[in-house]
Coordinates of C-alpha atoms in Angstrom, one line a residue:
M98 CA -23.2 -20.2 8.9
S99 CA -25.7 -18.0 11.0
L100 CA -25.1 -15.1 13.3
D101 CA -25.8 -17.3 16.2
K102 CA -22.4 -18.9 15.6
L103 CA -20.7 -15.7 16.6
K104 CA -22.2 -16.1 20.2
L105 CA -23.7 -12.6 20.2
S106 CA -26.2 -11.3 22.7
K107 CA -29.8 -11.4 21.3
P108 CA -30.0 -7.5 20.9
L109 CA -26.8 -7.5 18.7
V110 CA -28.1 -10.3 16.7
A111 CA -31.3 -8.4 16.1
A112 CA -29.3 -5.3 15.4
M113 CA -27.3 -7.2 12.9
T114 CA -30.4 -8.6 11.2
D115 CA -32.0 -5.2 11.0
A116 CA -29.0 -3.7 9.5
G117 CA -28.9 -6.4 6.5
F118 CA -26.3 -8.6 8.0
L119 CA -27.6 -12.2 7.7
T120 CA -24.6 -14.4 7.8
P121 CA -21.2 -13.6 9.3
K122 CA -18.2 -12.7 7.1
E123 CA -15.3 -15.1 7.2
I124 CA -13.1 -12.7 9.2
Q125 CA -15.9 -12.3 11.9
A126 CA -16.2 -16.2 12.1
R127 CA -12.5 -16.7 12.6
T128 CA -11.7 -13.8 15.1
M129 CA -14.8 -13.2 17.3
S130 CA -14.3 -16.0 19.6
R131 CA -10.7 -15.3 20.0
I132 CA -11.6 -11.3 20.8
L133 CA -14.2 -12.3 23.3
G134 CA -12.0 -14.9 24.9
G135 CA -9.4 -12.2 25.6
Q136 CA -6.6 -13.1 23.1
D137 CA -4.5 -10.5 21.5
V138 CA -5.3 -10.7 17.7
I139 CA -3.8 -9.5 14.4
A140 CA -6.6 -9.6 11.8
V141 CA -5.5 -9.2 8.0
G142 CA -8.1 -8.8 5.4
P143 CA -9.1 -6.6 2.3
E144 CA -11.3 -3.6 2.2
G145 CA -14.9 -4.8 2.6
A146 CA -14.0 -8.0 4.5
G147 CA -15.9 -6.8 7.6
K148 CA -13.2 -5.8 10.0
T149 CA -14.9 -2.8 11.4
T150 CA -18.1 -4.6 12.1
T151 CA -16.1 -7.4 13.8
Y152 CA -14.4 -5.2 16.4
V153 CA -17.5 -2.9 17.0
L154 CA -19.7 -6.1 17.7
A155 CA -16.7 -7.4 19.8
T156 CA -16.4 -4.2 22.0
L157 CA -20.3 -3.9 22.6
M158 CA -20.1 -7.7 23.7
K159 CA -16.9 -7.4 26.0
L160 CA -17.9 -4.1 27.9
K161 CA -21.4 -5.7 28.7
Y162 CA -22.6 -2.8 30.7
A163 CA -22.3 1.0 30.4
F164 CA -21.6 4.3 32.2
E165 CA -18.1 4.4 33.9
E166 CA -16.1 7.2 34.5
A167 CA -13.0 6.4 32.6
P168 CA -13.1 4.8 28.9
R169 CA -12.6 0.9 28.8
A170 CA -12.2 0.8 25.0
L171 CA -10.0 2.9 22.8
I172 CA -10.0 2.6 19.1
L173 CA -7.4 4.2 16.9
V174 CA -8.1 4.9 13.4
P175 CA -5.7 6.7 10.7
D176 CA -8.1 9.9 9.9
I177 CA -11.3 11.9 10.3
E178 CA -13.2 9.9 7.7
H179 CA -12.3 6.6 9.6
V180 CA -13.6 8.2 12.7
D181 CA -16.8 9.1 11.2
H182 CA -17.2 5.6 9.8
V183 CA -16.7 3.8 13.0
L184 CA -19.1 6.0 14.8
E185 CA -21.7 5.3 12.1
Q186 CA -21.2 1.5 12.7
F187 CA -21.7 1.9 16.4
K188 CA -24.7 4.0 15.8
L189 CA -26.1 1.3 13.7
L190 CA -25.4 -1.5 16.1
N191 CA -25.7 0.2 19.4
R192 CA -29.3 0.6 18.9
N193 CA -30.3 1.5 22.7
S194 CA -27.5 3.9 22.9
T195 CA -26.3 1.7 25.9
F196 CA -22.7 2.9 25.6
R197 CA -21.3 6.5 25.5
I198 CA -19.1 6.7 22.5
L199 CA -17.0 9.7 21.8
G200 CA -15.2 10.6 18.5
I201 CA -12.0 12.6 18.9
D202 CA -10.0 14.2 15.9
S203 CA -8.7 17.5 14.8
R204 CA -12.1 18.9 14.1
G205 CA -12.6 19.4 18.0
V206 CA -11.2 22.1 20.3
I207 CA -8.8 20.1 22.5
E208 CA -10.2 21.8 25.7
T209 CA -13.7 20.9 24.9
Q210 CA -12.6 17.2 24.4
M211 CA -10.9 17.1 27.4
N212 CA -14.0 18.1 29.3
E213 CA -16.1 15.6 27.2
I214 CA -13.7 12.7 28.4
T215 CA -13.6 13.7 31.9
D216 CA -17.5 14.0 32.0
G217 CA -17.3 10.2 31.3
C218 CA -17.4 8.0 28.3
D219 CA -17.2 4.1 27.6
I220 CA -15.7 4.1 24.1
I221 CA -13.3 6.4 22.4
V222 CA -12.7 6.4 18.7
A223 CA -9.7 8.6 17.9
V224 CA -7.0 9.4 15.7
P225 CA -3.5 8.7 17.3
D226 CA -1.9 12.1 17.5
R227 CA -5.0 13.7 19.1
A228 CA -5.4 10.9 21.5
R229 CA -1.8 11.0 22.6
A230 CA -2.1 15.0 23.0
L231 CA -5.2 14.2 25.4
Y232 CA -3.1 11.5 27.3
L233 CA -0.3 13.8 27.7
K234 CA -2.5 16.5 29.2
L235 CA -3.8 13.8 31.6
A236 CA -7.3 14.0 30.1
L237 CA -7.3 10.6 28.8
N238 CA -7.1 7.9 31.4
T239 CA -6.0 4.6 30.1
N240 CA -5.8 2.8 33.2
K241 CA -9.1 1.0 32.8
I242 CA -8.9 0.3 29.2
Q243 CA -9.8 -3.4 28.5
L244 CA -9.8 -3.2 24.8
F245 CA -7.1 -1.5 22.6
I246 CA -8.0 -1.5 19.1
V247 CA -6.0 -0.3 16.0
D248 CA -7.9 -0.4 12.7
N249 CA -6.5 0.1 9.2
A250 CA -3.1 -0.2 11.0
E251 CA -1.3 -0.2 7.4
L252 CA -2.6 3.5 6.8
I253 CA -1.4 4.5 10.3
V254 CA 2.1 3.4 9.5
K255 CA 1.8 5.0 6.1
K256 CA 0.8 8.3 7.8
G257 CA 4.0 8.1 10.2
L258 CA 1.5 7.7 13.4
Q259 CA 3.4 4.9 14.9
L260 CA 5.0 6.7 17.8
P261 CA 1.5 7.8 19.4
V262 CA 0.1 4.2 18.8
V263 CA 3.1 2.6 20.6
E264 CA 3.0 5.1 23.5
L265 CA -0.8 4.8 24.0
A266 CA -0.8 1.0 23.8
N267 CA 2.0 0.8 26.4
S268 CA 0.2 3.0 28.8
A269 CA -2.8 0.6 28.6
Y270 CA -0.8 -2.1 29.7
K271 CA -3.7 -4.0 31.3
S272 CA -5.7 -4.1 28.0
Q273 CA -6.1 -6.7 25.2
H274 CA -4.8 -5.6 21.9
V275 CA -6.4 -6.1 18.6
V276 CA -5.1 -5.0 15.2
F277 CA -6.8 -5.0 11.9
T278 CA -5.0 -4.3 8.7
E279 CA -5.2 -4.9 5.0
V280 CA -1.5 -5.8 4.7
L281 CA 1.0 -7.2 7.2
H282 CA 4.7 -6.0 6.7
D283 CA 7.9 -5.2 8.4
K284 CA 7.2 -1.6 9.3
L285 CA 3.8 -2.6 10.7
N286 CA 5.3 -5.6 12.7
H287 CA 7.8 -3.2 14.1
M288 CA 4.9 -0.8 15.3
I289 CA 3.0 -3.5 17.0
A290 CA 5.9 -5.5 18.4
P291 CA 6.3 -3.5 21.7
F292 CA 2.8 -4.3 22.8
M293 CA 1.3 -7.4 21.3
K294 CA 1.6 -10.4 23.4
D295 CA 3.6 -13.5 22.2
S296 CA 0.3 -15.5 22.2
A297 CA -1.2 -13.2 19.7
A298 CA -3.1 -15.0 17.0
T299 CA -2.5 -13.8 13.3
I300 CA -5.7 -14.4 11.2
E301 CA -5.5 -13.7 7.5
V302 CA -8.4 -13.8 5.0
E303 CA -8.3 -13.4 1.2
E304 CA -11.3 -12.3 -0.7
I305 CA -10.0 -11.9 -4.3
G306 CA -12.9 -10.8 -6.5
E307 CA -13.9 -12.5 -9.5
K308 CA -11.6 -12.3 -12.6
Q309 CA -12.8 -9.3 -14.6
A310 CA -10.5 -9.6 -17.6
E311 CA -7.4 -11.3 -18.8
V312 CA -4.2 -9.6 -18.0
Y313 CA -0.7 -10.1 -18.9
Q314 CA 1.8 -12.1 -16.8
Q315 CA 2.3 -10.4 -13.4
M316 CA 5.3 -10.3 -11.4
L317 CA 5.9 -8.6 -8.1
Y318 CA 9.3 -7.5 -6.4
Q319 CA 8.9 -6.4 -2.8
V320 CA 11.8 -4.1 -1.7
P321 CA 12.3 -1.9 1.5
N322 CA 13.0 1.5 0.1
F323 CA 13.2 3.8 -2.9
R324 CA 17.0 3.5 -3.2
T325 CA 16.8 -0.4 -3.2
K326 CA 14.1 0.1 -6.0
L327 CA 16.8 1.9 -7.9
N328 CA 19.4 -0.8 -7.3
L329 CA 17.0 -3.5 -8.4
L330 CA 15.9 -1.6 -11.6
T331 CA 19.5 -1.2 -12.5
L332 CA 20.4 -4.6 -11.9
L333 CA 17.6 -6.1 -13.8
L334 CA 17.7 -3.8 -16.8
N335 CA 21.6 -4.5 -17.1
D336 CA 20.5 -7.6 -18.7
A337 CA 20.0 -6.0 -22.3
E338 CA 19.5 -9.6 -24.0
V339 CA 16.1 -10.1 -21.9
F340 CA 14.9 -6.5 -21.5
D341 CA 15.3 -5.3 -25.1
K342 CA 12.4 -3.0 -24.9
V343 CA 10.9 -1.8 -21.7
V344 CA 8.5 1.0 -20.6
V345 CA 9.3 2.1 -16.9
F346 CA 6.5 4.0 -15.4
V347 CA 7.2 6.5 -12.4
N348 CA 4.8 8.9 -10.7
T349 CA 6.5 12.3 -11.4
R350 CA 8.8 13.8 -14.1
L351 CA 11.3 14.7 -11.3
T352 CA 11.3 11.0 -10.2
A353 CA 11.8 10.1 -14.2
Q354 CA 14.8 12.3 -14.1
T355 CA 16.3 10.5 -10.9
V356 CA 15.8 7.2 -12.4
Y357 CA 17.3 8.2 -15.8
K358 CA 20.4 9.5 -13.9
N359 CA 20.7 6.5 -11.9
F360 CA 21.6 4.4 -14.8
N361 CA 25.3 4.1 -16.2
H362 CA 24.5 5.1 -19.7
K363 CA 27.0 2.9 -21.6
K364 CA 25.4 3.2 -25.0
E365 CA 24.1 6.5 -26.5
G366 CA 20.2 6.7 -26.7
E367 CA 19.7 3.2 -25.1
I368 CA 17.9 4.8 -22.1
S369 CA 15.5 7.9 -22.5
I370 CA 12.7 9.8 -21.0
Y371 CA 9.4 10.4 -22.4
R372 CA 8.7 14.3 -22.4
S373 CA 11.4 14.9 -20.1
L374 CA 11.5 17.7 -17.7
F375 CA 14.9 19.1 -18.6
F376 CA 16.4 19.4 -22.1
D377 CA 19.7 17.9 -21.3
D378 CA 17.8 14.5 -20.6
K379 CA 17.6 12.4 -23.7
G380 CA 14.1 11.7 -24.5
Y381 CA 11.2 11.2 -26.9
D382 CA 8.1 13.5 -27.4
D383 CA 6.3 10.4 -29.4
I384 CA 6.3 6.9 -28.3
E385 CA 6.3 5.6 -31.7
D386 CA 9.7 7.0 -32.2
F387 CA 10.9 5.0 -29.4
K388 CA 9.2 1.7 -30.7
A389 CA 10.7 2.3 -34.1
N390 CA 14.3 2.9 -32.9
A391 CA 16.0 -0.6 -32.4
E392 CA 18.7 1.1 -30.4
A393 CA 16.4 2.6 -27.8
R394 CA 15.9 0.0 -25.2
V395 CA 14.5 1.6 -22.0
L396 CA 11.8 4.4 -21.9
I397 CA 10.9 6.1 -18.5
V398 CA 7.5 7.5 -18.4
A399 CA 6.0 9.7 -15.7
N400 CA 2.4 9.4 -14.8
E401 CA 2.1 12.8 -14.1
N402 CA -0.3 14.7 -16.8
L403 CA 0.2 11.7 -18.9
G404 CA -3.1 11.1 -20.7
E405 CA -3.3 8.3 -23.3
L406 CA -0.3 6.4 -24.3
D407 CA -0.1 3.4 -26.7
I408 CA 2.4 0.9 -25.3
Q409 CA 0.9 -2.0 -27.3
G410 CA 3.8 -4.0 -28.7
I411 CA 6.4 -3.5 -26.1
P412 CA 7.2 -6.8 -24.3
F413 CA 8.1 -5.5 -20.8
I414 CA 5.9 -3.0 -18.8
L415 CA 7.6 -2.1 -15.4
H416 CA 5.9 -0.1 -12.7
F417 CA 8.7 1.3 -10.7
E418 CA 6.1 3.2 -8.6
L419 CA 2.4 2.5 -8.2
P420 CA 0.0 5.3 -9.6
E421 CA -2.4 7.0 -7.2
Q422 CA -5.3 5.6 -9.0
K423 CA -5.1 1.6 -9.5
E424 CA -7.2 1.9 -12.8
T425 CA -4.1 3.6 -14.4
L426 CA -2.0 0.3 -13.9
I427 CA -4.9 -2.1 -14.6
Q428 CA -5.6 -0.4 -17.9
R429 CA -2.0 -1.1 -19.0
I430 CA -1.9 -4.7 -18.0
V431 CA -5.2 -5.7 -19.5
K432 CA -4.3 -8.4 -22.3
H433 CA -4.6 -7.2 -25.9
G434 CA -5.1 -9.8 -28.6
D435 CA -2.2 -12.2 -28.8
D436 CA 0.5 -10.0 -27.3
D437 CA 2.9 -11.8 -25.1
V438 CA 3.9 -9.1 -22.5
V439 CA 5.2 -9.5 -18.9
A440 CA 4.2 -6.9 -16.4
I441 CA 6.6 -6.1 -13.5
T442 CA 5.7 -4.2 -10.3
F443 CA 8.1 -2.9 -7.7
S444 CA 6.6 -2.3 -4.4
T445 CA 7.7 -1.1 -0.8
D446 CA 5.8 -2.1 2.3
I447 CA 3.9 1.1 2.2
E448 CA 2.8 0.5 -1.3
L449 CA 1.4 -3.1 -0.5
I450 CA -1.9 -1.6 0.2
E451 CA -2.2 -0.4 -3.3
V452 CA -1.0 -3.8 -4.6
R453 CA -3.7 -5.6 -2.5
K454 CA -6.4 -3.2 -4.2
I455 CA -5.0 -4.1 -7.6
E456 CA -5.2 -7.8 -6.8
Q457 CA -8.8 -7.3 -5.7
A458 CA -9.6 -5.7 -8.8
I459 CA -8.1 -7.8 -11.5
G460 CA -9.2 -11.1 -9.4
Q461 CA -5.7 -12.8 -8.8
K462 CA -2.7 -12.4 -7.0
L463 CA 0.5 -11.0 -8.3
E464 CA 3.5 -13.6 -8.2
V465 CA 6.1 -12.4 -5.7
M466 CA 9.6 -12.9 -7.1
E467 CA 12.7 -13.6 -5.2
L468 CA 15.2 -10.7 -5.0
P469 CA 18.1 -11.4 -7.6
E470 CA 21.5 -12.4 -6.1
G471 CA 23.9 -9.4 -6.2
L472 CA 21.2 -6.8 -5.2
K473 CA 22.3 -4.2 -3.0
V474 CA 19.4 -3.6 -0.3
V475 CA 20.1 -0.2 1.1
D476 CA 19.4 0.6 4.8
A477 CA 16.8 3.4 5.0
A478 CA 18.5 4.9 8.0
S479 CA 21.8 5.3 6.2
K480 CA 22.6 7.7 3.4
P481 CA 25.8 7.4 1.3
K482 CA 28.3 9.9 2.0
K483 CA 29.7 12.0 -0.9
K484 CA 33.5 12.5 -1.2
K485 CA 34.5 16.0 -1.3
G486 CA 34.2 17.1 -5.1
E487 CA 32.1 14.4 -5.9
E488 CA 29.1 14.8 -8.1
D489 CA 25.5 13.7 -7.1
E490 CA 25.4 11.5 -10.1
D491 CA 27.6 10.4 -13.1
T492 CA 26.8 13.0 -15.8
S493 CA 30.0 12.4 -17.8
E494 CA 28.2 10.6 -20.7
R495 CA 25.3 12.8 -20.9
G496 CA 25.4 14.7 -23.9
A497 CA 23.0 17.1 -25.6
A498 CA 19.2 16.4 -25.8
F499 CA 17.9 14.3 -28.8
H500 CA 14.2 14.9 -28.5
E501 CA 13.7 13.2 -32.0
K502 CA 11.2 14.3 -34.4
K503 CA 9.0 11.4 -36.0
A504 CA 11.4 9.6 -38.2
S505 CA 8.9 7.7 -40.2
N506 CA 5.6 6.1 -40.2
Q507 CA 6.9 2.9 -41.5
K508 CA 7.5 0.1 -38.9
N509 CA 10.3 -2.3 -39.4
Y510 CA 10.3 -3.7 -36.1
N511 CA 8.0 -6.5 -34.4
Y512 CA 8.3 -6.3 -30.5
S513 CA 4.7 -7.5 -30.2
A514 CA 5.6 -11.1 -29.3
G515 CA 8.7 -10.2 -27.7
A516 CA 10.0 -13.8 -28.3
K517 CA 7.2 -14.8 -25.7
A518 CA 8.5 -11.9 -23.7
K519 CA 11.9 -13.3 -23.6
M520 CA 10.5 -16.9 -22.7
T521 CA 8.2 -15.2 -20.0
Y522 CA 11.0 -13.6 -18.3
K523 CA 13.2 -16.6 -18.7
N524 CA 10.8 -18.9 -17.3
K525 CA 9.9 -16.6 -14.3
K526 CA 13.6 -15.7 -13.5
G527 CA 15.0 -19.1 -13.7
L528 CA 17.1 -17.8 -16.5
S529 CA 17.6 -21.2 -18.1

């Protein structure tokens, strides 16, 4: 498909060609006509899909002429880095400097920014909280905004900036609303619901990269919050017949302790922590001791200052939290030899961004599993009330530490096959 199919002006086609964009991306081909036609749009696509270029082109096309006193396009982005990136894209494509474009973020003095806006501008690229502050000071006039754009909406939600977005969107009630995001989830839907029209089109493109390496069987559980994760972990790992040898990865040593305490320890030494933070938490200093002990079933490992860890031969790898660097998780799920391993990931809405980046990197989607029956889904707004005199956690069965020294180099176990990782987690949770 050629750029002509996007129905851009000749100057914009020339600017795109000069910038090296010779053919439109899928997201541009599928959204441009809708945006130019005035429809509200929710566009979902991975990093590098061409989302920024799409709305920069659409903005330059829709505004047609420049130099009005009040801004006619407001673009909200999550942080300073994104402000700079969007301004660069406008500089690349707004070749004749036809439009006056203003970047607004925390680096500027707010009084100076007030003066810059009132002096006149056509397009504002801003972080939500600073834009709201200028709106409340009556410097940002939203009455003439024709195009209200939210970019990287998933990061805006992650940063907790929903309130200023909704307030600004509602103030620009005459405008067309366009949202770009890498993922779509309940928290994001809750943010955009007050201002997106019922006729809004949702367009999703998936650009999974080429498969880089063979990985273990991947399963994904999507849950609303941390407490529900704890409930799900407990529910799954109560099945000792299936999960007979598991490594559970969390991000910090404090979280490792929280997860450990959440279990009802029915059997001494069954659940333990790798290099635990506190001496009264049962644990191991060497993973080989965990592998060698047939009674030890679950090892909780913190990513914090972890370094190398040999988890080969353990049939279940469970990521309770996603590590900060996707490469950390990917290294653990790359297939080694004939090992039969099931890799299970828990993800909240906020973490779905990282899940998508992992899928892009490994070249395949994680299989989404149905939440099991009996799972208690915790309402994030409510906290369980403690009865008077009740302890925070059940510590009655926690005895003295048993940081075992290395018992023997001789291995009398074979978890590498994991009985085909328990028939690939009982035929993907069919539990037949």
